[in-house]
mmCIF file of C-alpha atoms and ligand atoms in Angstrom:
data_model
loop_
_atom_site.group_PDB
_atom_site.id
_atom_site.type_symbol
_atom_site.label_atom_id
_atom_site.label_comp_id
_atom_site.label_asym_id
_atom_site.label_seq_id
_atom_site.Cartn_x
_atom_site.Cartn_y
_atom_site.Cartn_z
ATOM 1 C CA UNK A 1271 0.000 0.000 0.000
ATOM 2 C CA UNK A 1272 1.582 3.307 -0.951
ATOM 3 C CA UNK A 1273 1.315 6.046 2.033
ATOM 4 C CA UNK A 1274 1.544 9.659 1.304
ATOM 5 C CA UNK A 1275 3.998 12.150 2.779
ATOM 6 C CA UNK A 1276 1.398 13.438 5.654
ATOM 7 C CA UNK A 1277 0.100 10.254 5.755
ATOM 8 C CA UNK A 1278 3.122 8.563 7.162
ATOM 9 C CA UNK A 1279 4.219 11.585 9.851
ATOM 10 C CA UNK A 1280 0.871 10.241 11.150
ATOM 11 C CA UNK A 1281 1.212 6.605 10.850
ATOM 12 C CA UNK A 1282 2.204 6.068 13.919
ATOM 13 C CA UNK A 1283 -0.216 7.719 15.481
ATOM 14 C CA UNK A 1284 -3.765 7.480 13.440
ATOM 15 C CA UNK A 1285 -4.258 5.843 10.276
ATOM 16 C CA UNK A 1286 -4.284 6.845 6.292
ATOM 17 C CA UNK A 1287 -6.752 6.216 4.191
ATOM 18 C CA UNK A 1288 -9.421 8.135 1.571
ATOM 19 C CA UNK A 1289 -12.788 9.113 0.210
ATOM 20 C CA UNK A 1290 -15.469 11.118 -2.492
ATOM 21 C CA UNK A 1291 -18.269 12.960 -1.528
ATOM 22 C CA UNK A 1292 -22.070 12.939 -1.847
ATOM 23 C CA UNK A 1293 -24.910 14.269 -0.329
ATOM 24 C CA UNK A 1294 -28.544 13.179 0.550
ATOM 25 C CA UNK A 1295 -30.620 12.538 3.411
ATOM 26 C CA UNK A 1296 -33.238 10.637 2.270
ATOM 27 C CA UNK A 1297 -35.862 8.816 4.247
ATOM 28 C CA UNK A 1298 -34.425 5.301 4.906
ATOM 29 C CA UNK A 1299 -35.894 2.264 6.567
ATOM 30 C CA UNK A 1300 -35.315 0.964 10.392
ATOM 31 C CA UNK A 1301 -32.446 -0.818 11.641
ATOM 32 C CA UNK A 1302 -32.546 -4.462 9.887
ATOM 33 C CA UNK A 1303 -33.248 -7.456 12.863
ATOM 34 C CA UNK A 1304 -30.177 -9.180 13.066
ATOM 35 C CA UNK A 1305 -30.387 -12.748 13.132
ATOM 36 C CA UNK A 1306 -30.268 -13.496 16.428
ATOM 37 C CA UNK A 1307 -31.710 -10.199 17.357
ATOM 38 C CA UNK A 1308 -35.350 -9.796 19.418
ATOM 39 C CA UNK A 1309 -37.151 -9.923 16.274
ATOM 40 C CA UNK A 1310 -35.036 -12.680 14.401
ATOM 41 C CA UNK A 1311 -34.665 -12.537 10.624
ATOM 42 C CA UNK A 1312 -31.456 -12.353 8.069
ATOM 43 C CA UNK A 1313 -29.179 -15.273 8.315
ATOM 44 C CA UNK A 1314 -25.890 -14.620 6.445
ATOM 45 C CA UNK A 1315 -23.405 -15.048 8.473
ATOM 46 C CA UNK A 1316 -20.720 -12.664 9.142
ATOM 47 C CA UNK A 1317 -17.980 -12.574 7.002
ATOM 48 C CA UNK A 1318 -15.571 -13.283 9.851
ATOM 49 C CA UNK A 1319 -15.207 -14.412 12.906
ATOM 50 C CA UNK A 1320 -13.972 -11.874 15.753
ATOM 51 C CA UNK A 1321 -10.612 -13.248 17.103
ATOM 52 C CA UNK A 1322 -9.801 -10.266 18.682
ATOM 53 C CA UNK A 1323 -10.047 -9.013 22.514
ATOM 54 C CA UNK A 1324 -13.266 -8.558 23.683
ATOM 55 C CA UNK A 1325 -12.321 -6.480 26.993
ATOM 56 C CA UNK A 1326 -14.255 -6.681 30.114
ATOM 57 C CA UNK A 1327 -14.233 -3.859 33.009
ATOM 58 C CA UNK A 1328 -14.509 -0.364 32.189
ATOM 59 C CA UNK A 1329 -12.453 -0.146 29.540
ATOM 60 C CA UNK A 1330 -9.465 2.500 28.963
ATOM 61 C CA UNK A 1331 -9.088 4.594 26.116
ATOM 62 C CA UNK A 1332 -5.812 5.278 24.087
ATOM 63 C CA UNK A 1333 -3.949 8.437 25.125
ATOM 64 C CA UNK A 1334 -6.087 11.077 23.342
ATOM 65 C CA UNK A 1335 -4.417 12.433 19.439
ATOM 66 C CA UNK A 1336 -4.238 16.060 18.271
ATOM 67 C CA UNK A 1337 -4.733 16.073 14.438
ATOM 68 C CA UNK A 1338 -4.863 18.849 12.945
ATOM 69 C CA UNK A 1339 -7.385 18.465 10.020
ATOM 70 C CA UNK A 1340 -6.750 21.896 8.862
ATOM 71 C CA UNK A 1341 -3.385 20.300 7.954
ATOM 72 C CA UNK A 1342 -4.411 17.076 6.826
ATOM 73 C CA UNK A 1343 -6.496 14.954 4.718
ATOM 74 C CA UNK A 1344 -9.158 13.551 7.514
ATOM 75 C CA UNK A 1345 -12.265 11.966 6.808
ATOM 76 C CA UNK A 1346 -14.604 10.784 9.535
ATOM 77 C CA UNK A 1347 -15.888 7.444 8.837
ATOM 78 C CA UNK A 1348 -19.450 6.655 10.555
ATOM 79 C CA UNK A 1349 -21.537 3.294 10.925
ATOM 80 C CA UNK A 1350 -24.871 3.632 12.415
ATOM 81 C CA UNK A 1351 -27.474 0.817 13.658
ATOM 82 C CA UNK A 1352 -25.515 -1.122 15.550
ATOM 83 C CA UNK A 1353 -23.825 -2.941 17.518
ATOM 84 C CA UNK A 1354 -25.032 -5.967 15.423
ATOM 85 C CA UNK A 1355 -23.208 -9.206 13.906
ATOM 86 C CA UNK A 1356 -20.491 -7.461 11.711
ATOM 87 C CA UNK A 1357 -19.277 -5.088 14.130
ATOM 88 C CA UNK A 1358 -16.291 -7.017 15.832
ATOM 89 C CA UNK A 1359 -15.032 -7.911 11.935
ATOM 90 C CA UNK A 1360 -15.585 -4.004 11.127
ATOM 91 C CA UNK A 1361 -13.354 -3.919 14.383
ATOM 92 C CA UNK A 1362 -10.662 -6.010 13.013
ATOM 93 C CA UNK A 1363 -10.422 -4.535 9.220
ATOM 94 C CA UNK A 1364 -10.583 -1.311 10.782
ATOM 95 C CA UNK A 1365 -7.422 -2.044 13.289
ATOM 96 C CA UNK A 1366 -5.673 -3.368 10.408
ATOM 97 C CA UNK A 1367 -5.734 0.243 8.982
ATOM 98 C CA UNK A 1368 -5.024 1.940 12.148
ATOM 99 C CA UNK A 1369 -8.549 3.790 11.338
ATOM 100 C CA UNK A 1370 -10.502 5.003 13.856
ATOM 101 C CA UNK A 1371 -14.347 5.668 13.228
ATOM 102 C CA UNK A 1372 -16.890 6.955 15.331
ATOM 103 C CA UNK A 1373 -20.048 3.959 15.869
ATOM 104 C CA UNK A 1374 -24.116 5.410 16.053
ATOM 105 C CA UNK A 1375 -25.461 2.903 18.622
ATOM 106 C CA UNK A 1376 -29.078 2.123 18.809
ATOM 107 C CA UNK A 1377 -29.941 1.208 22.428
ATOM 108 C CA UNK A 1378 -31.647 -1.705 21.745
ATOM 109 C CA UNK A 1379 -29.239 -3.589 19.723
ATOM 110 C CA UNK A 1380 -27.249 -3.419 22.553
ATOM 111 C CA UNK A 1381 -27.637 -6.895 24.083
ATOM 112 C CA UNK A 1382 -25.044 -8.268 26.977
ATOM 113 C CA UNK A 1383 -23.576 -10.148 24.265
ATOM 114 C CA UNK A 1384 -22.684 -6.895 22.446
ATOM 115 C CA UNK A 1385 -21.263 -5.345 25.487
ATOM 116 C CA UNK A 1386 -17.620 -6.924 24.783
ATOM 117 C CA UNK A 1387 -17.913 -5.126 22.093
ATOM 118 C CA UNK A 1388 -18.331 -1.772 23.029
ATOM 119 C CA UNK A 1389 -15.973 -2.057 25.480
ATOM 120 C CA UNK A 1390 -13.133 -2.350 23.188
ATOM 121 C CA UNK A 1391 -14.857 0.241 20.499
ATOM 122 C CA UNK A 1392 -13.893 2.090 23.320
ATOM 123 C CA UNK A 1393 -10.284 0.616 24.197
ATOM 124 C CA UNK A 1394 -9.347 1.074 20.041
ATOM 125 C CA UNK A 1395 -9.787 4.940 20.321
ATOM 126 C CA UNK A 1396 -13.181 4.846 18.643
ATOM 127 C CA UNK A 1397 -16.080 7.183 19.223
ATOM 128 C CA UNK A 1398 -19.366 5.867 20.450
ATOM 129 C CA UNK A 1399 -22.424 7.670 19.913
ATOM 130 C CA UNK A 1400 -25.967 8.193 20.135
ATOM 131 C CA UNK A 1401 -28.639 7.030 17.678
ATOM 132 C CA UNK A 1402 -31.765 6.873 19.750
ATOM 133 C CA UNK A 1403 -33.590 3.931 21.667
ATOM 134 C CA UNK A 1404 -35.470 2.284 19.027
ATOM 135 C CA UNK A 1405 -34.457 4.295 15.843
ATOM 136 C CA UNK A 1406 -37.767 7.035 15.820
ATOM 137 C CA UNK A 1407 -37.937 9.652 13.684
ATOM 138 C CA UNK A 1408 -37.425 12.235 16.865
ATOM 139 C CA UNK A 1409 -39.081 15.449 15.026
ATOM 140 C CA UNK A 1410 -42.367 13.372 15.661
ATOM 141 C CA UNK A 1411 -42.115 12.451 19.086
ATOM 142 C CA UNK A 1412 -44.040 14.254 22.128
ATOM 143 C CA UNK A 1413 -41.124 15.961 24.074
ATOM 144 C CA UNK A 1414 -41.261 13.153 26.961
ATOM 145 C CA UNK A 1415 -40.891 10.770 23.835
ATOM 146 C CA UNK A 1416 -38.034 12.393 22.257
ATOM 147 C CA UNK A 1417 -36.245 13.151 25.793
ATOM 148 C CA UNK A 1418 -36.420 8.794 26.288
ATOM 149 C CA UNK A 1419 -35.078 8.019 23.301
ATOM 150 C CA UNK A 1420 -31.450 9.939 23.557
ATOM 151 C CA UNK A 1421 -31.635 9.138 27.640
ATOM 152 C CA UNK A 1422 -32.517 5.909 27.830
ATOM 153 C CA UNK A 1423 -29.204 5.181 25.052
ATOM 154 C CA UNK A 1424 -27.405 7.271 26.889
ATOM 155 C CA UNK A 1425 -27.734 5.736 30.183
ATOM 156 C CA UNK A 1426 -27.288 2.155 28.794
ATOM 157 C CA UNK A 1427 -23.578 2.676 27.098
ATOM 158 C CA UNK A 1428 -22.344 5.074 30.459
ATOM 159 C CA UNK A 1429 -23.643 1.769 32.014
ATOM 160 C CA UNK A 1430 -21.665 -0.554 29.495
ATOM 161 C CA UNK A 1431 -18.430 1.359 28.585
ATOM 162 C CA UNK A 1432 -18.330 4.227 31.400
ATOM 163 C CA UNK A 1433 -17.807 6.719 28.338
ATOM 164 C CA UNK A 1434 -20.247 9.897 28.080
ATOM 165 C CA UNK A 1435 -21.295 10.134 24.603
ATOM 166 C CA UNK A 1436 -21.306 13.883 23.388
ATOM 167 C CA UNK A 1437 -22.553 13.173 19.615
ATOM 168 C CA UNK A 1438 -26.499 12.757 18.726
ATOM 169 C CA UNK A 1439 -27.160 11.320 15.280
ATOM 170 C CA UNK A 1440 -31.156 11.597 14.354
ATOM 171 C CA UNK A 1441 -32.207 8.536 12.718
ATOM 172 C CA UNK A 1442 -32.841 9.827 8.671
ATOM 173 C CA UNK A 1443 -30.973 12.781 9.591
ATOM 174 C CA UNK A 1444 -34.446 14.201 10.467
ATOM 175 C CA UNK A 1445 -34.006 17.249 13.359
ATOM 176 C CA UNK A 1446 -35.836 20.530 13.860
ATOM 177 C CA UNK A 1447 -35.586 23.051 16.587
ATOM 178 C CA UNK A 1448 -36.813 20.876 19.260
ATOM 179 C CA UNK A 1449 -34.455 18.196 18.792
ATOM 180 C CA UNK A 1450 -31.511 20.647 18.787
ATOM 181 C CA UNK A 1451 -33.204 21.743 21.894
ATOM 182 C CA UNK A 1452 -33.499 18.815 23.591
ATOM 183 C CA UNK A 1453 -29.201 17.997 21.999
ATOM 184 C CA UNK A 1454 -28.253 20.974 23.909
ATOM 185 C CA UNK A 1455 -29.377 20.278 26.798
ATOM 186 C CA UNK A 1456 -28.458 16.856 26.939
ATOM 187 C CA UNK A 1457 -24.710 18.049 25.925
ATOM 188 C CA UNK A 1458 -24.866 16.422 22.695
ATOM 189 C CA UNK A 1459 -23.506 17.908 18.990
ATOM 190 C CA UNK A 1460 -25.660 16.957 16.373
ATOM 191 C CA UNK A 1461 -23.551 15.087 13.643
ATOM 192 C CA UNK A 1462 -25.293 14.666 10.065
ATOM 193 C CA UNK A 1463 -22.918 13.805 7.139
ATOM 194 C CA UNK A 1464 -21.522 14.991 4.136
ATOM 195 C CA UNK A 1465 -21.745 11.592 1.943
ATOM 196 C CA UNK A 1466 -23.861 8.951 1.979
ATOM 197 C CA UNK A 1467 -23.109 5.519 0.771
ATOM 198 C CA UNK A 1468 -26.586 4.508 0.590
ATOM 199 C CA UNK A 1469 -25.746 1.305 1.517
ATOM 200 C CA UNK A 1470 -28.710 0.566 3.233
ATOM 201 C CA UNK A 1471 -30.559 0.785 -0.067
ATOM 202 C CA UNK A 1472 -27.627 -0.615 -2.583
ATOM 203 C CA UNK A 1473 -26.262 -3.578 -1.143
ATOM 204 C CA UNK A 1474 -23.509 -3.590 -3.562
ATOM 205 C CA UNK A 1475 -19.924 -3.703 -2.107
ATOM 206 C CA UNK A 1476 -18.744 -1.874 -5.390
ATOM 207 C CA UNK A 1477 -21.069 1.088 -4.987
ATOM 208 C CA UNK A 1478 -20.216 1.352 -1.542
ATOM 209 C CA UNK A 1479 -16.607 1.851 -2.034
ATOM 210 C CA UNK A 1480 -17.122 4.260 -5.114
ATOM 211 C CA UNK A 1481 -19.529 6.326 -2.976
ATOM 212 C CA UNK A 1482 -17.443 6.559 0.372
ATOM 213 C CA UNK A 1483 -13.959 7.193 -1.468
ATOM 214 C CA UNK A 1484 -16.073 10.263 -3.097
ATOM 215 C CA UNK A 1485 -15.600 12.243 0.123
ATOM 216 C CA UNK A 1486 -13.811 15.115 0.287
ATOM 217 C CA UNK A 1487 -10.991 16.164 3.062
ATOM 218 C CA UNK A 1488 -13.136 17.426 6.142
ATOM 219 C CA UNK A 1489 -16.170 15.465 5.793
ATOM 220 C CA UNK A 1490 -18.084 12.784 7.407
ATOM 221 C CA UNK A 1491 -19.145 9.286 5.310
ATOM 222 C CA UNK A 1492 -22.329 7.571 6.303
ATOM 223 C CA UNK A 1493 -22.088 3.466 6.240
ATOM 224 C CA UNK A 1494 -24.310 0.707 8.490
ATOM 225 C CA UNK A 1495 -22.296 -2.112 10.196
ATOM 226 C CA UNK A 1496 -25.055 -3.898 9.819
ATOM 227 C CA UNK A 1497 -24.545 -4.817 6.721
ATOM 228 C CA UNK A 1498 -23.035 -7.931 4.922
ATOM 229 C CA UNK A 1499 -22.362 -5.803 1.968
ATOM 230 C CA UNK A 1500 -20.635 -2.476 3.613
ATOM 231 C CA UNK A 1501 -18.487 -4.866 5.412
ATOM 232 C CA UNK A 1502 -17.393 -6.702 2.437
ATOM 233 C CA UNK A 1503 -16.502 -3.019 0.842
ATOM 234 C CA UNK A 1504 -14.640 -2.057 4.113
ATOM 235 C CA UNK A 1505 -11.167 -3.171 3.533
ATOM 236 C CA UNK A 1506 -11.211 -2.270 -0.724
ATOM 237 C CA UNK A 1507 -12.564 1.572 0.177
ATOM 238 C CA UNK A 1508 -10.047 1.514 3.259
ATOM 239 C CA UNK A 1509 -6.869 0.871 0.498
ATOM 240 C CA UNK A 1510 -8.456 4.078 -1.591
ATOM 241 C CA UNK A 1511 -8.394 6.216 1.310
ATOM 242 C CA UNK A 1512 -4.995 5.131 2.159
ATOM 243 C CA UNK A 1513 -3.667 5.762 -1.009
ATOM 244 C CA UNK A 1514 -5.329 8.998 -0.904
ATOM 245 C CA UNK A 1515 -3.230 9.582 1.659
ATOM 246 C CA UNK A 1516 -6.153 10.373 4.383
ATOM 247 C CA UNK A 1517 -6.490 10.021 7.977
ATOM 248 C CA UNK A 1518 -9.005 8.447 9.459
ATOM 249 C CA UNK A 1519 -10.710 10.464 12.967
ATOM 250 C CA UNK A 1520 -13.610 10.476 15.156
ATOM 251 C CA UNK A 1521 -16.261 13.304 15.109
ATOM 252 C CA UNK A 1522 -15.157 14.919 17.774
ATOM 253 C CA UNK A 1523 -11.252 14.714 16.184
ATOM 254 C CA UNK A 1524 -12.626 16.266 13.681
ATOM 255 C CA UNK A 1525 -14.361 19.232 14.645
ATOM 256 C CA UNK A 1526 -12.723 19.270 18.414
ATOM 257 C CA UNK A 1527 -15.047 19.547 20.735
ATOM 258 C CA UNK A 1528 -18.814 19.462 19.566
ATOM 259 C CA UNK A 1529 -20.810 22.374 20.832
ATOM 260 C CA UNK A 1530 -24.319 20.971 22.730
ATOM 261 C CA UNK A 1531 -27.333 21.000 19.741
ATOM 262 C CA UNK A 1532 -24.707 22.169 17.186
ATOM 263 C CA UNK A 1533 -25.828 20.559 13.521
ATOM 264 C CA UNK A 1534 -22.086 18.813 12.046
ATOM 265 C CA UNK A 1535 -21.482 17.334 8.533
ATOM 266 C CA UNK A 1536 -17.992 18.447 6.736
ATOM 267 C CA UNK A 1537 -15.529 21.136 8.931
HETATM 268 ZN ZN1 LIG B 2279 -29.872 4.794 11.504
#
């Protein structure tokens, strides 16, 4: 794999990698069931086991990085819907490219089996945040309604990981005032994104590695680890990035600190 000049003063550090950009924020359906999940459905299995660590205890984060992205190429991969079947391979392909990416958890794919999990999302350096209870469209929810669905997450992964999440992504991307309200006061940045993969619709691994390596330096790519098919694309659009020459960061890398209610998608 070739590494570019800014690329490698980082290496040792964060990892390298690239992307294209694209915008939309359509409607989109819920979370898919995952096999084993309440509701039971798929079957494919995922592509790989999970040899890796699977830390128990509160975990401990790596030492924290200072990248400037006003310096470098850094792209903020995302993967909503989860924790489901893929995410400990996403885990592994994602080590192997010393990427970090910031994960969208839905509280109630969050089993005790997925806990493991989490724990070493968090041990890895990468970002955990929140993407509602149950996956509701929050702009239609009484104010008691939309207030459970960010707490109830919220409480469930301090629980899990000990880690305060301090990024809100709205399911379809759909806010309004009141959810920025409610963001704010819960001490949460609302991140959008620049490109979207659309691989919840296109379950092509080719389209989702021409779509993701489309983003531009500065912005944030939308991908599901839920599915078979972004998974498969994971490592290919991880060797365009790299040769790109990008680094890989978490939301809150990228922008710094996210300001409460605060709407994110490129810097
Ligand atoms: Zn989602």
């Amino acid at each position: 794999m070739r590494v570019g000049l800014t690329c490698l003063a980082l290496l040792l550090v964060s990892g390298c990698g690239v992307l294209l950009p694209r915008t939309s924020a359509g409607p989109r359906p819920a979370p898919t069931p995952r096999p084993n999940g309440p509701t039971g459905a798929q079957s494919s299995p995922a592509p790989s086991p999970s040899p890796s660590s699977a830390p128990s205890g509160t975990p401990r984060p790596p030492q924290p990085r200072h990248i400037s992205c006003a310096h470098v190429k850094c792209v903020a991969l995302t993967f909503d819907d989860g924790p489901g079947n893929y995410t400990s391979h996403v885990l592994d392909v994602l080590a192997k490219h010393y990427a970090r990416a910031t994960f969208f958890l839905v509280g109630e794919m969050i089993h005790k089996e997925d806990q493991p999990v989490l724990r070493r999302m968090v041990a890895e350096g990468h970002e955990l945040g929140n993407h509602t209870w149950d996956h509701r469209d929050l702009t239609s929810l009484s104010d008691a309604g939309l207030k459970h669905e960010v707490v109830s997450t919220e409480r469930l992964v301090k629980e899990v990981t000990g880690v305060r999440m301090h990024a809100l992504r709205p399911p379809y991307g759909a806010t309004d005032r009141r959810v920025a309200g409610e963001a704010k006061r819960l001490g949460l940045g609302q991140v959008l994104w620049a490109v979207d993969t659309l691989d919840w619709r296109d379950r092509v691994p080719k389209l989702v590695v021409q779509r993701s390596t489309a983003a531009k330096p500065g912005q944030i790519v939308l991908m599901h680890d839920i599915h078979k098919t972004t998974v498969e694309a994971l490592p290919r659009l991880l060797n365009v990035f790299d040769k790109k020459g990008f680094t890989y960061v978490t939301v809150s890398e990228l922008f710094g600190d996210l300001k409460p209610g605060k709407r994110y998608s490129d810097r």
